[in-house]
Tab-separated table of C-alpha atoms and ligand atoms in Angstrom:
chain	number	residue	atom	x	y	z
H	1	MET	CA	-35.388	16.814	21.868
H	2	ASN	CA	-32.056	15.064	22.262
H	3	HIS	CA	-29.792	14.965	19.204
H	4	VAL	CA	-27.022	12.882	17.685
H	5	ASP	CA	-23.836	14.756	16.765
H	6	ILE	CA	-21.765	13.542	13.823
H	7	LEU	CA	-18.056	13.671	13.224
H	8	LEU	CA	-16.806	13.007	9.712
H	9	GLY	CA	-13.961	13.534	7.252
H	10	LEU	CA	-14.215	16.213	4.578
H	11	GLN	CA	-11.432	15.062	2.245
H	12	TRP	CA	-10.322	11.616	0.993
H	13	GLY	CA	-10.129	10.017	4.435
H	14	ASP	CA	-7.207	9.894	6.877
H	15	GLU	CA	-8.044	13.348	8.245
H	16	GLY	CA	-7.440	12.245	11.844
H	17	LYS	CA	-10.996	11.421	12.895
H	18	GLY	CA	-9.883	8.753	15.398
H	19	LYS	CA	-7.863	11.250	17.395
H	20	ILE	CA	-10.720	13.775	17.568
H	21	VAL	CA	-13.360	11.210	18.545
H	22	ASP	CA	-10.989	10.204	21.310
H	23	VAL	CA	-10.590	13.848	22.387
H	24	LEU	CA	-14.369	14.473	22.286
H	25	THR	CA	-15.425	11.172	23.866
H	26	ARG	CA	-15.460	12.570	27.366
H	27	GLN	CA	-18.492	14.650	26.337
H	28	TYR	CA	-20.424	11.624	24.990
H	29	ASP	CA	-22.099	8.541	26.476
H	30	LEU	CA	-22.251	6.565	23.260
H	31	ILE	CA	-20.026	6.462	20.156
H	32	ALA	CA	-21.427	4.790	17.031
H	33	ARG	CA	-19.794	3.788	13.747
H	34	PHE	CA	-22.316	4.016	10.895
H	35	GLN	CA	-20.565	2.917	7.676
H	36	GLY	CA	-17.437	1.433	6.159
H	37	GLY	CA	-15.514	-1.430	7.657
H	38	PRO	CA	-11.936	-2.635	8.025
H	39	ASN	CA	-10.862	-0.401	5.113
H	40	ALA	CA	-10.736	2.307	7.807
H	41	GLY	CA	-7.794	2.794	10.161
H	42	HIS	CA	-8.452	5.229	12.981
H	43	THR	CA	-5.264	6.079	14.842
H	44	LEU	CA	-5.277	7.165	18.494
H	45	GLU	CA	-2.176	8.142	20.445
H	46	PHE	CA	-1.980	8.671	24.177
H	47	GLU	CA	0.415	8.003	27.031
H	48	GLY	CA	3.166	7.200	24.509
H	49	HIS	CA	1.198	4.406	22.770
H	50	LYS	CA	-0.308	4.260	19.309
H	51	HIS	CA	-3.504	2.292	18.637
H	52	VAL	CA	-5.126	1.671	15.248
H	53	LEU	CA	-8.824	0.783	15.182
H	54	HIS	CA	-10.455	-0.614	12.031
H	55	THR	CA	-14.058	-1.526	12.849
H	56	ILE	CA	-14.381	-0.680	16.527
H	57	PRO	CA	-15.510	2.865	17.415
H	58	SER	CA	-12.832	5.216	18.736
H	59	GLY	CA	-14.633	5.654	22.085
H	60	ILE	CA	-13.496	2.216	23.237
H	61	PHE	CA	-10.669	3.535	25.430
H	62	HIS	CA	-12.974	5.593	27.638
H	63	SER	CA	-14.409	3.620	30.489
H	64	GLU	CA	-17.719	5.526	30.629
H	65	ALA	CA	-18.633	5.430	26.924
H	66	MET	CA	-20.641	2.679	25.166
H	67	ASN	CA	-19.672	1.845	21.597
H	68	VAL	CA	-21.998	0.736	18.815
H	69	VAL	CA	-21.091	-0.865	15.498
H	70	GLY	CA	-24.140	0.216	13.497
H	71	ASN	CA	-26.151	-1.524	10.775
H	72	GLY	CA	-24.400	0.464	8.013
H	73	VAL	CA	-21.018	-1.056	8.854
H	74	VAL	CA	-19.594	-4.157	7.147
H	75	ILE	CA	-17.685	-6.545	9.424
H	76	ASP	CA	-14.916	-8.994	8.656
H	77	PRO	CA	-15.233	-11.375	11.644
H	78	VAL	CA	-11.533	-12.353	11.507
H	79	ILE	CA	-10.257	-8.763	11.570
H	80	PHE	CA	-12.904	-7.803	14.132
H	81	CYS	CA	-11.975	-10.595	16.573
H	82	ARG	CA	-8.262	-9.881	16.134
H	83	GLU	CA	-8.912	-6.245	16.949
H	84	ILE	CA	-10.824	-7.231	20.083
H	85	GLU	CA	-8.034	-9.570	21.222
H	86	GLU	CA	-5.504	-6.727	20.864
H	87	LEU	CA	-7.740	-4.365	22.830
H	88	LYS	CA	-8.265	-6.924	25.586
H	89	LYS	CA	-4.493	-6.944	26.167
H	90	ILE	CA	-4.721	-3.242	27.005
H	91	GLU	CA	-8.039	-3.355	28.799
H	92	PRO	CA	-9.924	-6.638	29.287
H	93	ALA	CA	-13.212	-4.906	30.140
H	94	CYS	CA	-13.456	-3.051	26.831
H	95	VAL	CA	-15.689	-5.764	25.259
H	96	ASP	CA	-18.384	-4.990	27.830
H	97	ARG	CA	-18.647	-1.520	26.319
H	98	LEU	CA	-19.204	-2.736	22.754
H	99	VAL	CA	-22.454	-3.723	21.030
H	100	ILE	CA	-22.866	-4.888	17.442
H	101	SER	CA	-25.867	-4.398	15.193
H	102	ARG	CA	-27.595	-7.569	14.034
H	103	LYS	CA	-28.245	-5.729	10.773
H	104	ALA	CA	-24.576	-5.083	9.988
H	105	HIS	CA	-23.418	-7.118	6.975
H	106	LEU	CA	-20.676	-9.751	7.079
H	107	ILE	CA	-17.598	-9.748	4.853
H	108	LEU	CA	-17.004	-13.338	3.698
H	109	PRO	CA	-13.548	-14.636	2.736
H	110	THR	CA	-14.864	-14.870	-0.841
H	111	HIS	CA	-15.763	-11.135	-0.767
H	112	ARG	CA	-12.091	-10.400	-0.228
H	113	LEU	CA	-11.082	-12.680	-3.086
H	114	LEU	CA	-13.657	-11.054	-5.342
H	115	ASP	CA	-12.356	-7.593	-4.401
H	116	ALA	CA	-8.839	-8.595	-5.485
H	117	ALA	CA	-10.021	-10.317	-8.675
H	118	SER	CA	-12.200	-7.387	-9.680
H	119	GLU	CA	-9.397	-4.875	-9.059
H	120	GLN	CA	-7.002	-6.921	-11.131
H	121	ALA	CA	-9.495	-7.141	-13.967
H	122	LYS	CA	-9.834	-3.346	-14.001
H	123	GLY	CA	-6.217	-2.932	-15.105
H	124	LYS	CA	-5.317	0.747	-15.460
H	125	TYR	CA	-8.782	1.755	-14.188
H	126	LYS	CA	-8.237	0.080	-10.821
H	127	ILE	CA	-9.590	1.944	-7.798
H	128	GLY	CA	-6.693	1.247	-5.473
H	129	SER	CA	-9.027	-0.531	-3.046
H	130	THR	CA	-7.745	-1.612	0.360
H	131	LEU	CA	-8.831	-5.126	-0.777
H	132	LYS	CA	-10.754	-5.789	2.428
H	133	GLY	CA	-13.832	-6.960	0.507
H	134	ILE	CA	-15.790	-3.733	1.061
H	135	GLY	CA	-17.155	-3.259	-2.499
H	136	PRO	CA	-18.356	-6.858	-3.007
H	137	THR	CA	-20.012	-6.909	0.454
H	138	TYR	CA	-21.989	-3.717	-0.179
H	139	MET	CA	-22.886	-5.107	-3.633
H	140	ASP	CA	-24.375	-8.194	-1.981
H	141	LYS	CA	-26.185	-5.943	0.506
H	142	THR	CA	-27.907	-3.872	-2.199
H	143	GLY	CA	-28.316	-6.982	-4.366
H	144	ARG	CA	-30.202	-8.554	-1.420
H	145	ASN	CA	-27.880	-11.523	-1.163
H	146	GLY	CA	-25.865	-10.519	1.896
H	147	LEU	CA	-25.417	-12.277	5.229
H	148	ARG	CA	-25.951	-10.199	8.350
H	149	VAL	CA	-24.631	-10.480	11.877
H	150	GLY	CA	-28.091	-11.545	13.124
H	151	ASP	CA	-28.008	-14.525	10.745
H	152	ILE	CA	-25.244	-16.158	12.782
H	153	GLU	CA	-27.853	-16.762	15.527
H	154	MET	CA	-30.123	-18.656	13.076
H	155	ASP	CA	-30.205	-22.433	12.438
H	156	ASP	CA	-29.878	-22.099	8.668
H	157	PHE	CA	-26.732	-19.954	8.822
H	158	ASN	CA	-24.406	-22.595	7.376
H	159	ASP	CA	-26.755	-23.307	4.452
H	160	ARG	CA	-27.017	-19.636	3.650
H	161	TYR	CA	-23.267	-19.205	3.933
H	162	ASN	CA	-22.679	-22.126	1.535
H	163	GLN	CA	-25.208	-20.812	-0.952
H	164	LEU	CA	-23.534	-17.395	-1.058
H	165	LYS	CA	-20.070	-18.935	-1.160
H	166	GLU	CA	-21.038	-21.093	-4.166
H	167	LYS	CA	-22.285	-18.027	-5.990
H	168	HIS	CA	-18.984	-16.278	-5.245
H	169	GLN	CA	-16.954	-19.307	-6.372
H	170	ARG	CA	-18.697	-19.182	-9.765
H	171	MET	CA	-17.863	-15.475	-10.010
H	172	LEU	CA	-14.250	-16.132	-9.020
H	173	ALA	CA	-14.006	-18.827	-11.707
H	174	SER	CA	-15.197	-16.337	-14.314
H	175	PHE	CA	-12.331	-14.015	-13.276
H	176	GLY	CA	-9.924	-16.976	-13.469
H	177	ALA	CA	-9.205	-16.476	-9.754
H	178	ASP	CA	-8.501	-19.116	-7.098
H	179	GLU	CA	-11.265	-20.550	-4.920
H	180	VAL	CA	-11.402	-19.863	-1.198
H	181	SER	CA	-9.020	-22.048	0.819
H	182	LYS	CA	-10.052	-24.349	3.661
H	183	GLU	CA	-7.786	-22.359	6.052
H	184	MET	CA	-9.494	-19.064	5.194
H	185	GLU	CA	-12.906	-20.626	5.755
H	186	SER	CA	-12.068	-22.320	9.037
H	187	GLY	CA	-10.493	-19.132	10.447
H	188	TRP	CA	-13.624	-17.238	9.451
H	189	MET	CA	-15.971	-19.816	11.012
H	190	LYS	CA	-13.955	-19.722	14.233
H	191	ALA	CA	-14.358	-15.950	14.363
H	192	ILE	CA	-18.105	-16.315	13.717
H	193	GLU	CA	-18.297	-18.632	16.720
H	194	GLN	CA	-16.494	-16.006	18.806
H	195	MET	CA	-18.930	-13.327	17.614
H	196	ARG	CA	-21.881	-15.441	18.818
H	197	GLY	CA	-20.676	-14.735	22.343
H	198	MET	CA	-20.615	-10.951	21.864
H	199	HIS	CA	-23.296	-8.354	22.560
H	200	LEU	CA	-25.413	-8.545	19.394
H	201	VAL	CA	-28.264	-6.037	19.499
H	202	ASP	CA	-31.054	-4.440	17.502
H	203	SER	CA	-28.910	-1.329	17.280
H	204	GLU	CA	-31.586	1.121	16.128
H	205	GLU	CA	-33.561	0.270	19.300
H	206	PHE	CA	-30.387	0.539	21.364
H	207	VAL	CA	-29.600	4.002	19.944
H	208	HIS	CA	-33.188	5.236	20.337
H	209	SER	CA	-33.405	4.026	23.889
H	210	ALA	CA	-30.170	5.947	24.624
H	211	LEU	CA	-31.713	9.032	23.010
H	212	GLU	CA	-34.829	8.674	25.176
H	213	LYS	CA	-32.632	8.494	28.257
H	214	GLU	CA	-31.044	11.818	27.201
H	215	LYS	CA	-27.677	10.147	26.557
H	216	LYS	CA	-25.224	12.101	24.452
H	217	ILE	CA	-24.433	10.326	21.184
H	218	LEU	CA	-21.631	10.840	18.670
H	219	ALA	CA	-21.753	9.167	15.244
H	220	GLU	CA	-18.233	8.496	13.976
H	221	GLY	CA	-17.711	8.541	10.213
H	222	ALA	CA	-15.036	6.625	8.322
H	223	GLN	CA	-13.269	7.539	5.052
H	224	GLY	CA	-14.236	11.031	3.834
H	225	ALA	CA	-16.783	13.039	1.824
H	226	LEU	CA	-14.760	12.841	-1.388
H	227	LEU	CA	-14.875	9.022	-1.176
H	228	ASP	CA	-18.694	8.988	-0.835
H	229	ILE	CA	-20.429	6.588	-3.232
H	230	ASP	CA	-22.688	9.388	-4.581
H	231	PHE	CA	-20.773	12.616	-4.046
H	232	GLY	CA	-17.141	11.496	-4.184
H	233	THR	CA	-14.842	11.311	-7.187
H	234	TYR	CA	-16.742	8.341	-8.677
H	235	PRO	CA	-15.752	5.628	-9.552
H	236	PHE	CA	-12.648	6.188	-7.392
H	237	VAL	CA	-14.643	6.039	-4.179
H	238	THR	CA	-15.596	3.569	-1.493
H	239	SER	CA	-18.954	1.759	-1.553
H	240	SER	CA	-20.757	3.440	1.360
H	241	THR	CA	-22.392	6.763	2.197
H	242	THR	CA	-19.612	8.558	4.038
H	243	THR	CA	-21.594	11.796	4.387
H	244	ALA	CA	-23.955	12.880	7.200
H	245	ALA	CA	-26.895	11.153	5.494
H	246	GLY	CA	-25.060	7.863	6.112
H	247	ALA	CA	-25.430	8.378	9.866
H	248	CYS	CA	-29.236	8.337	9.413
H	249	THR	CA	-29.338	5.146	7.333
H	250	GLY	CA	-26.395	3.511	9.102
H	251	LEU	CA	-27.862	3.903	12.593
H	252	GLY	CA	-31.594	4.324	12.034
H	253	ILE	CA	-31.880	7.912	13.194
H	254	ALA	CA	-34.081	10.512	11.488
H	255	PRO	CA	-32.607	13.690	9.921
H	256	ASN	CA	-34.374	15.874	12.502
H	257	ARG	CA	-32.381	14.140	15.261
H	258	ILE	CA	-29.031	15.342	13.871
H	259	GLY	CA	-27.366	18.014	15.999
H	260	LYS	CA	-23.831	19.294	15.469
H	261	VAL	CA	-21.793	18.106	12.507
H	262	PHE	CA	-18.040	18.265	13.122
H	263	GLY	CA	-16.095	18.362	9.850
H	264	ILE	CA	-12.478	17.219	10.079
H	265	PHE	CA	-9.901	18.327	7.520
H	266	LYS	CA	-6.140	18.434	7.271
H	267	ALA	CA	-4.321	21.750	6.830
H	268	TYR	CA	-3.263	20.254	3.484
H	269	CYS	CA	-4.674	17.343	1.442
H	270	THR	CA	-3.891	13.644	1.013
H	271	ARG	CA	-5.317	10.760	-0.954
H	272	VAL	CA	-4.446	7.073	-0.947
H	273	GLY	CA	-5.248	4.867	-3.938
H	274	SER	CA	-6.042	6.019	-7.468
H	275	GLY	CA	-8.353	8.760	-8.679
H	276	PRO	CA	-8.286	12.478	-9.386
H	277	PHE	CA	-6.617	14.887	-6.951
H	278	PRO	CA	-6.447	18.395	-8.490
H	279	SER	CA	-4.123	19.972	-5.908
H	280	GLU	CA	-1.658	17.048	-5.748
H	281	LEU	CA	2.021	18.014	-5.463
H	282	LEU	CA	4.361	15.695	-7.340
H	283	ASP	CA	7.457	17.679	-6.342
H	284	GLU	CA	9.690	17.884	-3.288
H	285	THR	CA	7.043	19.825	-1.323
H	286	GLY	CA	4.704	16.845	-1.734
H	287	GLU	CA	7.525	14.578	-0.587
H	288	MET	CA	8.173	16.824	2.429
H	289	LEU	CA	4.469	16.693	3.427
H	290	ARG	CA	4.531	12.884	3.209
H	291	GLU	CA	7.636	12.621	5.386
H	292	ALA	CA	6.723	15.310	7.939
H	293	GLY	CA	3.091	14.134	8.128
H	294	ARG	CA	4.038	10.440	8.245
H	295	GLU	CA	1.589	9.985	5.404
H	296	PHE	CA	1.538	6.220	5.036
H	297	GLY	CA	-1.760	4.303	5.203
H	298	SER	CA	-2.627	2.951	8.667
H	299	THR	CA	-4.491	-0.004	7.091
H	300	THR	CA	-2.325	-0.820	4.066
H	301	GLY	CA	0.968	1.030	4.743
H	302	ARG	CA	0.798	2.558	1.245
H	303	PRO	CA	2.380	6.022	0.800
H	304	ARG	CA	-0.308	8.678	0.580
H	305	ARG	CA	-0.360	11.234	-2.219
H	306	CYS	CA	-0.012	14.776	-0.810
H	307	GLY	CA	-0.958	18.258	-1.976
H	308	TRP	CA	-2.235	21.706	-1.007
H	309	LEU	CA	-5.546	22.341	0.698
H	310	ASP	CA	-8.390	22.414	-1.846
H	311	LEU	CA	-10.919	25.024	-0.689
H	312	PRO	CA	-13.668	24.588	-3.339
H	313	ALA	CA	-13.623	20.852	-2.541
H	314	LEU	CA	-13.780	21.626	1.191
H	315	ARG	CA	-16.708	24.023	0.699
H	316	TYR	CA	-18.519	21.326	-1.324
H	317	ALA	CA	-17.966	18.750	1.446
H	318	ILE	CA	-19.246	21.225	4.059
H	319	LYS	CA	-22.393	21.812	2.009
H	320	ILE	CA	-23.348	18.169	1.449
H	321	ASN	CA	-22.726	17.323	5.116
H	322	GLY	CA	-24.304	20.372	6.779
H	323	VAL	CA	-21.091	20.923	8.752
H	324	THR	CA	-21.564	23.243	11.736
H	325	GLU	CA	-17.947	23.456	12.892
H	326	LEU	CA	-14.568	22.628	11.467
H	327	ILE	CA	-11.576	20.946	13.073
H	328	MET	CA	-8.218	21.470	11.384
H	329	MET	CA	-5.661	18.679	11.740
H	330	LYS	CA	-1.893	18.413	11.331
H	331	ALA	CA	-1.167	22.147	11.195
H	332	ASP	CA	2.312	21.339	12.568
H	333	VAL	CA	3.222	19.495	9.356
H	334	LEU	CA	3.391	22.902	7.612
H	335	ASP	CA	5.695	24.443	10.271
H	336	THR	CA	8.813	24.749	8.093
H	337	LEU	CA	7.253	26.169	4.936
H	338	ASP	CA	7.960	29.767	3.786
H	339	GLN	CA	4.735	29.831	1.809
H	340	ILE	CA	1.626	27.659	1.867
H	341	GLY	CA	-0.522	27.146	-1.207
H	342	VAL	CA	-4.318	26.917	-1.130
H	343	CYS	CA	-6.426	26.072	-4.149
H	344	THR	CA	-9.186	28.697	-4.410
H	345	ALA	CA	-10.622	27.926	-7.878
H	346	TYR	CA	-10.030	25.774	-10.949
H	347	THR	CA	-9.676	26.247	-14.669
H	348	TYR	CA	-12.287	23.942	-16.221
H	349	LYS	CA	-12.726	23.723	-19.995
H	350	GLY	CA	-10.687	26.949	-20.284
H	351	LYS	CA	-12.895	28.914	-17.843
H	352	LYS	CA	-12.364	29.809	-14.185
H	353	VAL	CA	-14.842	27.997	-11.906
H	354	SER	CA	-15.126	28.126	-8.124
H	355	HIS	CA	-17.006	24.854	-7.576
H	356	LEU	CA	-15.949	21.223	-7.913
H	357	PRO	CA	-17.047	20.271	-11.458
H	358	TYR	CA	-18.335	16.875	-12.704
H	359	ARG	CA	-14.950	15.831	-14.085
H	360	VAL	CA	-11.961	16.539	-11.866
H	361	GLU	CA	-9.283	14.547	-13.709
H	362	GLU	CA	-6.185	16.576	-14.491
H	363	ASP	CA	-6.915	16.829	-18.237
H	364	TRP	CA	-10.123	18.648	-17.327
H	365	VAL	CA	-9.317	20.649	-14.215
H	366	GLN	CA	-6.268	22.693	-13.261
H	367	PRO	CA	-6.040	24.256	-9.786
H	368	ILE	CA	-5.611	28.004	-9.253
H	369	TYR	CA	-3.558	28.714	-6.116
H	370	GLU	CA	-3.091	31.574	-3.719
H	371	MET	CA	0.154	31.519	-1.755
H	372	LEU	CA	-0.117	32.489	1.921
H	373	PRO	CA	2.813	33.176	4.271
H	374	GLY	CA	4.017	30.269	6.431
H	375	TRP	CA	4.463	30.648	10.215
H	376	LYS	CA	7.952	29.117	10.410
H	377	THR	CA	7.383	28.246	14.068
H	378	GLU	CA	7.208	24.865	15.810
H	379	LEU	CA	3.607	24.337	16.918
H	380	THR	CA	3.858	20.928	18.577
H	381	GLY	CA	4.462	22.160	22.137
H	382	MET	CA	1.721	24.811	22.068
H	383	THR	CA	-1.377	24.390	24.227
H	384	GLU	CA	-3.082	27.828	24.218
H	385	LYS	CA	-4.675	29.655	21.312
H	386	GLU	CA	-2.973	32.879	22.450
H	387	ALA	CA	0.404	31.287	21.679
H	388	LEU	CA	-0.416	30.527	18.032
H	389	PRO	CA	1.610	32.542	15.482
H	390	ALA	CA	-0.229	35.292	13.559
H	391	ALA	CA	0.438	33.635	10.165
H	392	LEU	CA	-1.410	30.500	11.378
H	393	THR	CA	-4.402	32.438	12.709
H	394	ASP	CA	-4.474	34.334	9.372
H	395	TYR	CA	-4.384	30.989	7.517
H	396	ILE	CA	-7.348	29.789	9.583
H	397	LYS	CA	-9.210	33.078	9.047
H	398	PHE	CA	-8.667	32.764	5.277
H	399	ILE	CA	-10.243	29.286	5.321
H	400	GLU	CA	-13.153	30.383	7.542
H	401	GLU	CA	-13.960	33.317	5.273
H	402	PHE	CA	-13.784	31.148	2.155
H	403	VAL	CA	-16.071	28.390	3.438
H	404	GLY	CA	-18.232	30.406	5.858
H	405	ILE	CA	-17.874	28.002	8.838
H	406	PRO	CA	-15.759	28.520	11.982
H	407	VAL	CA	-12.742	26.398	12.831
H	408	SER	CA	-13.266	25.385	16.474
H	409	MET	CA	-10.155	23.285	17.079
H	410	VAL	CA	-6.689	22.915	15.660
H	411	SER	CA	-4.475	19.875	16.127
H	412	VAL	CA	-0.709	20.408	16.400
H	413	GLY	CA	0.502	16.826	16.952
H	414	PRO	CA	-0.699	13.218	17.178
H	415	ASP	CA	-1.226	13.064	20.954
H	416	ARG	CA	-4.596	13.722	22.593
H	417	THR	CA	-3.046	16.634	24.477
H	418	GLN	CA	-1.834	18.388	21.311
H	419	THR	CA	-5.252	19.862	20.549
H	420	ILE	CA	-6.036	23.574	20.870
H	421	ARG	CA	-9.584	24.901	21.193
H	422	LEU	CA	-10.080	28.218	19.391
Y	1	IMP	P1	-12.190	0.300	-0.590
Y	1	IMP	O1	-13.200	1.018	0.220
Y	1	IMP	O2	-11.240	-0.511	0.230
Y	1	IMP	O3	-12.781	-0.476	-1.716
Y	1	IMP	O4	-11.272	1.416	-1.309
Y	1	IMP	C1	-11.810	2.345	-2.242
Y	1	IMP	C2	-10.988	3.624	-2.254
Y	1	IMP	O5	-11.163	4.300	-1.007
Y	1	IMP	C3	-9.484	3.417	-2.394
Y	1	IMP	O6	-8.956	4.522	-3.105
Y	1	IMP	C4	-8.989	3.439	-0.962
Y	1	IMP	O7	-7.638	3.819	-0.877
Y	1	IMP	C5	-9.915	4.466	-0.351
Y	1	IMP	N1	-10.145	4.246	1.085
Y	1	IMP	C6	-10.928	3.318	1.653
Y	1	IMP	N2	-10.919	3.435	2.984
Y	1	IMP	C7	-10.104	4.454	3.265
Y	1	IMP	C8	-9.712	5.092	4.480
Y	1	IMP	O8	-10.135	4.735	5.587
Y	1	IMP	N3	-8.847	6.136	4.367
Y	1	IMP	C9	-8.410	6.583	3.156
Y	1	IMP	N4	-8.770	6.038	1.999
Y	1	IMP	C10	-9.607	4.980	2.052
């Protein structure tokens, strides 16, 4: 039986999934996004150019791969069309390799306004959302009010849009927020018109027919396990299932069709937005990681919070995703350090625990670190595993022994070519 492999993030997003999908794409015929939306920013670098994808799967630059935006994704038509226009400048034919699920939900302009109004109302409890309308759109999906891509092909689309918009306007009024502007609406409607000319498909059928033809499929996750709506650091999470289970519901594939699960993690940890982060470094080492790792959000430009690798959290993410192999990113960012910290346990309610407890806020949980020797060697030009310094291979071995899963690749720079198979 043919299987679908999954690639996903094991931390708070921004692990470098875009780069790895791009590296792995040559082995796959079809790349499918299964959740999230324009809150994601997947960065790919090759031939001296940097590309950031928000909703479009990272396989789009390979001429042999088809790309699917699955039913679990939420689409902002304006951002989506803008992304396509940018891609067309690089390669006009890329749209022919992209299909969109009719069951994917649409982000309305009013969803974005509601996201902003709801964040503002939260005050000090705000989530630090990217404000792309993700939360309100998934709320309408589960509340059975949402509009889907397939609805734009129906005669009553405008009526349904107006009905939902009116509901949102009443909600906005209760927040004391402004109504949607005519410009926002007309830009959105123009993008809807453009989407009518795209390849809209019944994506579950599309994916199953590819499986029957023995095509190789990779499901591309967005965000990360610790931002999962159920298993992340709730309520400081996103509104979708970012874990492997999300690939089943977000594409319509059964659990017994899942093959390999590639888990991506950084050699350290970052988080953007609010919420607990036990191994955060608020000192000059944290600052150094941010500068050396260019840790600024690819969607919002916000500086990312940085800290040491959190191994109990990584082990937890591996467990809930069924990860079969690990890929370690940005090892080169640690090149200059004498010593590298890894969190191996926590103090929780005065006791040492080795799992991620229910409350991970700093008043509840304090990290326990082990310091490992740094390699003090520039990794960026290395291409062979034999060239890697012993302190780095020891660092990797330490992680593998802690979590019980092999690291199969290590990334030593942003370019496609800076990837070493172990
Ligand atoms: P939202 O999904 O835009 O509502 O944001 C909810 C939380 O998830 C915020 O803390 C965001 O910073 C975070 N988040 C959402 N998408 C990403 C991502 O792609 N990378 C990193 N963090 C993200």
